[in-house]
mmCIF file of C-alpha atoms and ligand atoms in Angstrom:
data_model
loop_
_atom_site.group_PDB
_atom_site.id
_atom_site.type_symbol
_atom_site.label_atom_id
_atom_site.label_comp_id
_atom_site.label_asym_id
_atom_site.label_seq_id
_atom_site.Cartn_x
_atom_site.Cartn_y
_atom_site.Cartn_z
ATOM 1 C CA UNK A 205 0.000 0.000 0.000
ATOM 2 C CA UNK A 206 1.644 3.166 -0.944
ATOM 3 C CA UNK A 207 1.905 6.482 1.791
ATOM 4 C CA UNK A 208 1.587 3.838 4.299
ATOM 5 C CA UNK A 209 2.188 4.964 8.030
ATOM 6 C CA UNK A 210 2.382 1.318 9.718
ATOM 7 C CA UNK A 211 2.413 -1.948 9.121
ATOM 8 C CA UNK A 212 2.782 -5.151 11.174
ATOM 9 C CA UNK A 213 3.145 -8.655 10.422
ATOM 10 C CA UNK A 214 2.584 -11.841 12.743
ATOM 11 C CA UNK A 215 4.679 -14.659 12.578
ATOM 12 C CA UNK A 216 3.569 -18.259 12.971
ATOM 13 C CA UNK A 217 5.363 -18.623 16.537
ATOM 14 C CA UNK A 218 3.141 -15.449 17.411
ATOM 15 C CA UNK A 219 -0.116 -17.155 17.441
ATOM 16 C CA UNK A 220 0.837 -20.242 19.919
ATOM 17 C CA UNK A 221 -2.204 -21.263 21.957
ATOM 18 C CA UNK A 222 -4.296 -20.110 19.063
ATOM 19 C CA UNK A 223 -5.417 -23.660 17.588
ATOM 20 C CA UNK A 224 -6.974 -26.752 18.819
ATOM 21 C CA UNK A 225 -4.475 -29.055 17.893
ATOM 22 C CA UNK A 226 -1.244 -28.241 19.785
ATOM 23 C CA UNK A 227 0.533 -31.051 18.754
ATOM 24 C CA UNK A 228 0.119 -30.183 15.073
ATOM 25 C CA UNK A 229 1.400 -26.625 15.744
ATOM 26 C CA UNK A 230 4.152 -27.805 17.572
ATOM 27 C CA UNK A 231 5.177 -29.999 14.657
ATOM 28 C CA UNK A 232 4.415 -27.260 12.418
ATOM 29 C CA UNK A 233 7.062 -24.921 14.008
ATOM 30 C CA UNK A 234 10.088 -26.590 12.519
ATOM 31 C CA UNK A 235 9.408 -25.307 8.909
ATOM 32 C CA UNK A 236 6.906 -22.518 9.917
ATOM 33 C CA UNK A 237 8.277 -20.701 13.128
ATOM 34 C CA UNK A 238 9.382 -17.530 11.315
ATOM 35 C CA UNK A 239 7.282 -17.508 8.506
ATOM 36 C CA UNK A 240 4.919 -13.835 8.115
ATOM 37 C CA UNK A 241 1.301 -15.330 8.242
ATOM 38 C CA UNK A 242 -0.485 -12.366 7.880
ATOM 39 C CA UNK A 243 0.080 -9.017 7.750
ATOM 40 C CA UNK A 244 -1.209 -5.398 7.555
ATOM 41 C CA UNK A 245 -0.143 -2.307 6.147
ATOM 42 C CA UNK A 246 -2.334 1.125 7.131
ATOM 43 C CA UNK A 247 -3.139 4.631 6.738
ATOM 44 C CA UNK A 248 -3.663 5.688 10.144
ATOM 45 C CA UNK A 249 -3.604 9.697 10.020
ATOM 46 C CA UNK A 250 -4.276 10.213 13.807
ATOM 47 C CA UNK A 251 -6.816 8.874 16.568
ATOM 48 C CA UNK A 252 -8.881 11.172 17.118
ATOM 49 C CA UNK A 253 -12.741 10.957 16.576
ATOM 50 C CA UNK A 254 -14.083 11.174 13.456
ATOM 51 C CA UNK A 255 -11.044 10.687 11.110
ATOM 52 C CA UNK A 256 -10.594 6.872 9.865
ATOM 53 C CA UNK A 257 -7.988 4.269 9.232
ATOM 54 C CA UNK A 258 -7.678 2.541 6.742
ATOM 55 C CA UNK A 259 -5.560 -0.418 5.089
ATOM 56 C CA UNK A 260 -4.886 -3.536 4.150
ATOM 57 C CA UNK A 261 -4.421 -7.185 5.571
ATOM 58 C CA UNK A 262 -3.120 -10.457 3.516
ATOM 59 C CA UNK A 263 -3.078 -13.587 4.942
ATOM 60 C CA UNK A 264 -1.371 -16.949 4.243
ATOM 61 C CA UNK A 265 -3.484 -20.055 3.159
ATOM 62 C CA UNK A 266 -3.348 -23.031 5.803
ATOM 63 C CA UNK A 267 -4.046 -25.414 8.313
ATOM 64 C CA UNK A 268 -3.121 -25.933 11.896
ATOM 65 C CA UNK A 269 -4.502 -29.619 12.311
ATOM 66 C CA UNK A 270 -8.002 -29.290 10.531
ATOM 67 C CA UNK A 271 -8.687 -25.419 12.083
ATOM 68 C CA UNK A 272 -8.320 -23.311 8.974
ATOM 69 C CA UNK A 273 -5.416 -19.750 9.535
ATOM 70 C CA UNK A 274 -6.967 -17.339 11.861
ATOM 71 C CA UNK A 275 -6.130 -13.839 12.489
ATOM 72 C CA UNK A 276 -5.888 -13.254 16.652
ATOM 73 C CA UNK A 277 -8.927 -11.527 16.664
ATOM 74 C CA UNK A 278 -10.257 -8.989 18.676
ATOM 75 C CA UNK A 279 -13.167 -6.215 20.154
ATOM 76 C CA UNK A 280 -12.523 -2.397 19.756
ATOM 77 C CA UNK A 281 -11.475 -0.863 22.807
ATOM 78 C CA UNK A 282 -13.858 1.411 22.302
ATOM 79 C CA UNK A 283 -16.355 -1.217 21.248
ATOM 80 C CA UNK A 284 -19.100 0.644 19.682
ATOM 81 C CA UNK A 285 -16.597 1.201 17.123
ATOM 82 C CA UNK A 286 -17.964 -0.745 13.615
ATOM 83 C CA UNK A 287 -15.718 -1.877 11.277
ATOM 84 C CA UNK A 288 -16.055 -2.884 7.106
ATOM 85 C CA UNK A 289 -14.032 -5.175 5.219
ATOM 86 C CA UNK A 290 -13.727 -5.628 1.489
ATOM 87 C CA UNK A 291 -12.684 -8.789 -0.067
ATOM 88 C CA UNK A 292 -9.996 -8.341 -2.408
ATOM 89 C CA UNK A 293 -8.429 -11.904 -3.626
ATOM 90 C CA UNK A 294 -8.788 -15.085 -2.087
ATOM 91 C CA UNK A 295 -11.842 -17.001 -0.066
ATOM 92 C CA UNK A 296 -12.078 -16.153 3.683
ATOM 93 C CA UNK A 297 -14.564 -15.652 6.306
ATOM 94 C CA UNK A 298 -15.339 -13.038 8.634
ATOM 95 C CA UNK A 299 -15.955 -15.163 12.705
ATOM 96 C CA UNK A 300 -18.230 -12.841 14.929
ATOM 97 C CA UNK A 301 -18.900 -12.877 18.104
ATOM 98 C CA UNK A 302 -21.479 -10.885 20.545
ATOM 99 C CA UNK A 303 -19.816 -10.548 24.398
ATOM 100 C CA UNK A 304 -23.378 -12.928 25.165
ATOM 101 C CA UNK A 305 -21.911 -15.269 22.761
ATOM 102 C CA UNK A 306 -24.135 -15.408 19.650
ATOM 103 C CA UNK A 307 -21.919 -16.474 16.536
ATOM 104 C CA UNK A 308 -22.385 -15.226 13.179
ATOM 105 C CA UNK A 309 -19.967 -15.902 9.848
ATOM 106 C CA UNK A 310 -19.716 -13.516 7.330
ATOM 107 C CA UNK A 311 -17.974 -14.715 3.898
ATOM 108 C CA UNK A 312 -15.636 -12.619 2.216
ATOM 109 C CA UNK A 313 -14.923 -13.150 -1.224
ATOM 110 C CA UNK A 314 -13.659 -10.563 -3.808
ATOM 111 C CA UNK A 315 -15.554 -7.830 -4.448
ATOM 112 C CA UNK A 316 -17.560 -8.798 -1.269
ATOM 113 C CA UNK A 317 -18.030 -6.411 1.641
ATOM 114 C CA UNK A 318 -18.550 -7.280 5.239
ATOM 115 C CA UNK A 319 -19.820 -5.298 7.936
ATOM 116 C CA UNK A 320 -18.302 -6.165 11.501
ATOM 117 C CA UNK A 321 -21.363 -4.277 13.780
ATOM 118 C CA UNK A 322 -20.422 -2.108 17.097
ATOM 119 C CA UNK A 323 -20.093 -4.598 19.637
ATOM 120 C CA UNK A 324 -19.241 -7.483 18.160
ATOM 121 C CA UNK A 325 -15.442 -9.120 18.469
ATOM 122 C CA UNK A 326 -13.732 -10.338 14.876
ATOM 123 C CA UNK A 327 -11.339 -12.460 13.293
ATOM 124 C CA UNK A 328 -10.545 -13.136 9.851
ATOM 125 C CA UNK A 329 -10.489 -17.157 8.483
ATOM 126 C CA UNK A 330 -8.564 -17.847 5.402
ATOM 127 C CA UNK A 331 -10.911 -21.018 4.232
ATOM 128 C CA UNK A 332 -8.927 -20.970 0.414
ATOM 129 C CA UNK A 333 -6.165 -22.385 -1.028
ATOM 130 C CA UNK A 334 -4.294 -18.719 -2.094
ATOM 131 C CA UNK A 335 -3.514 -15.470 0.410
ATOM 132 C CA UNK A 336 -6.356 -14.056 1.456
ATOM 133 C CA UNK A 337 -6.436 -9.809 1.048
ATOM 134 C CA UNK A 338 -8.420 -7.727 2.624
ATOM 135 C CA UNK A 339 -9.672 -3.705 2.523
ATOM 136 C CA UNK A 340 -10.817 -2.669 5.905
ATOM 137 C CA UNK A 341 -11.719 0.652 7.223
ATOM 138 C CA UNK A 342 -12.495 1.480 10.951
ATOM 139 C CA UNK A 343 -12.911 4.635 12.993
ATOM 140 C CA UNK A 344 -9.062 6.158 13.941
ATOM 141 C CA UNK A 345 -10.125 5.960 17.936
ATOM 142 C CA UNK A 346 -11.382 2.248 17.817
ATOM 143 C CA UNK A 347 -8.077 0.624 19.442
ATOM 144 C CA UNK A 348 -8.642 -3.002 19.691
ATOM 145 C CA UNK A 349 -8.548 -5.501 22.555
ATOM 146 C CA UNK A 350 -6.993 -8.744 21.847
ATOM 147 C CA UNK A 351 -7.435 -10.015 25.334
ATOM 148 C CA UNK A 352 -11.693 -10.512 25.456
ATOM 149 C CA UNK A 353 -10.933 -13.650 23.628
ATOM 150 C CA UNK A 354 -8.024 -15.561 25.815
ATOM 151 C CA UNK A 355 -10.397 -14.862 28.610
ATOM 152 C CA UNK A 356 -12.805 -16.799 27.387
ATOM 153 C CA UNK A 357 -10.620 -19.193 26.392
ATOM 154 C CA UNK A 358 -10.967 -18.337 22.280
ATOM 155 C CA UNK A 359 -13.893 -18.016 20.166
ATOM 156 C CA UNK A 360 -17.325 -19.610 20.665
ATOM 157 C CA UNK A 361 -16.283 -21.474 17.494
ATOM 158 C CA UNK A 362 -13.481 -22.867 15.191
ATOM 159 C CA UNK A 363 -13.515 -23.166 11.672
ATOM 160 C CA UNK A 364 -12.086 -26.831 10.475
ATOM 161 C CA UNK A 365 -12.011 -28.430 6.868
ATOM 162 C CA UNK A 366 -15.172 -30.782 6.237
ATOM 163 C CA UNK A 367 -13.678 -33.414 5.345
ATOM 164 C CA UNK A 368 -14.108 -32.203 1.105
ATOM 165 C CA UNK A 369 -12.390 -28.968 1.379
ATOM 166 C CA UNK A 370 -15.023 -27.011 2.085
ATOM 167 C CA UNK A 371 -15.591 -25.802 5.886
ATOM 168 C CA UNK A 372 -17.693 -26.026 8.759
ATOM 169 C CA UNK A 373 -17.894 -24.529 12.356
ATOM 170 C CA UNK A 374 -17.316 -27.011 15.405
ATOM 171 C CA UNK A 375 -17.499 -25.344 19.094
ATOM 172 C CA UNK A 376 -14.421 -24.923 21.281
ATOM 173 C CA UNK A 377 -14.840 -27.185 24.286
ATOM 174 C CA UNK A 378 -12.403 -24.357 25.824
ATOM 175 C CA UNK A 379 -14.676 -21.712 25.682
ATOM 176 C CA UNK A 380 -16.529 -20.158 28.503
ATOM 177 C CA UNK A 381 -19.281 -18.507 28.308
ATOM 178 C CA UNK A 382 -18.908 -14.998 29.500
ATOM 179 C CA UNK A 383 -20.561 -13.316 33.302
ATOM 180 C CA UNK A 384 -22.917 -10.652 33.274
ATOM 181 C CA UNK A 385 -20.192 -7.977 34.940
ATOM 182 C CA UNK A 386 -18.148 -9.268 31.598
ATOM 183 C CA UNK A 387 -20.507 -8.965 29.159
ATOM 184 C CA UNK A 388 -21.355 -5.006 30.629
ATOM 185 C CA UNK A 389 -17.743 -4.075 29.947
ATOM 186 C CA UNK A 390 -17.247 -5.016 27.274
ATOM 187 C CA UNK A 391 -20.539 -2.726 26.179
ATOM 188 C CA UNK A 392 -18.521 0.220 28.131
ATOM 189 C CA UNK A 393 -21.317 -0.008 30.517
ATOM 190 C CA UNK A 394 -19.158 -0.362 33.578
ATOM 191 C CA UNK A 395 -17.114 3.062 32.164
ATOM 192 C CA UNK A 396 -20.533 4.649 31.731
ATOM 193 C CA UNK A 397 -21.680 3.977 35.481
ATOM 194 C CA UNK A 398 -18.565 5.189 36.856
ATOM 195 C CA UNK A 399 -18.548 8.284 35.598
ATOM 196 C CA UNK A 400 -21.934 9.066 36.162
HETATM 197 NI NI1 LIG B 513 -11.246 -4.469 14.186
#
């Protein structure tokens, strides 16, 4: 992306505890430790309210086990921030899920937008066989909170390979449903009380 201001990457050692199967990432390590499996490259021209970021993410096709890449996911900090993704190359899905716990999948396809609602935490699947690039725009004082998820010990849901390369969602027997005094902050209602 040209005039860029940032950009990250994540490494395959980075996402360690991600995936079911830690025997398969474990194995995996040997030829994939280093390797850059996504990355992201944005425009961010401040934080302040109002302005936007913007950029773009590509991830690598895979496998950990059966569970299909993942990005590590998370809620806006301030989580009535929405966010929209454009499909650019490559078959991937969009995993959402409400602090209650309802789970909704989004696919993103080229030339296909997705619209990640206020509220709701996100992570990106690559489910094809080729990188998986992604537009996405959010507002420049969202901030994001990776840490929603390993407290509930990952997403509702994985996504694994059916069987016929296609894909399906199986629950994570690790995750825990989220308490009520949980669920309020991460709505901001606990902020909101405070202050009042
Ligand atoms: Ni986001």
């Amino acid at each position: 992306m040209s005039a860029a201001t940032g950009a990250y990457q994540k490494r395959f050692r980075d996402l360690a505890g991600l995936y079911a199967d830690e025997a398969a990432f474990s194995a995996m390590r040997e030829n994939w430790n280093d390797t850059v499996v996504y990355e992201v490259s944005e425009f961010r021209p401040n934080e302040r309210s109002g302005d936007l970021i913007f950029g773009t993410t590509r991830m690598l096709p895979g496998k950990v086990g059966d569970e299909y890449f993942v990005t590590r996911g998370h809620i806006h900090r301030q989580s009535d921030r929405p966010e929209i993704y454009y499909g650019q190359k490559g078959s991937g899905l969009m995993l959402l899920e409400s602090p209650e716990g309802e789970v909704r999948i989004v696919a993103i396809d080229a030339r296909t937008v997705c619209y990640v609602p206020p509220y709701w935490i996100h992570r990106s699947v690559n489910i094809g066989g080729e990188e998986l690039v992604m537009l996405f725009c959010y507002p420049a004082d969202s901030g994001q909170d990776y840490d929603c998820i390993a407290k509930a010990g990952g997403m509702r849901v994985r996504i694994v390979d059916d069987g016929e390369g296609g894909w399906k969602q199986v629950d994570n027997s690790s995750w825990r449903k989220r308490d009520a005094a949980t669920i309020a902050a991460l709505y901001g209602l606990e902020k909101k009380e405070k202050s009042a």
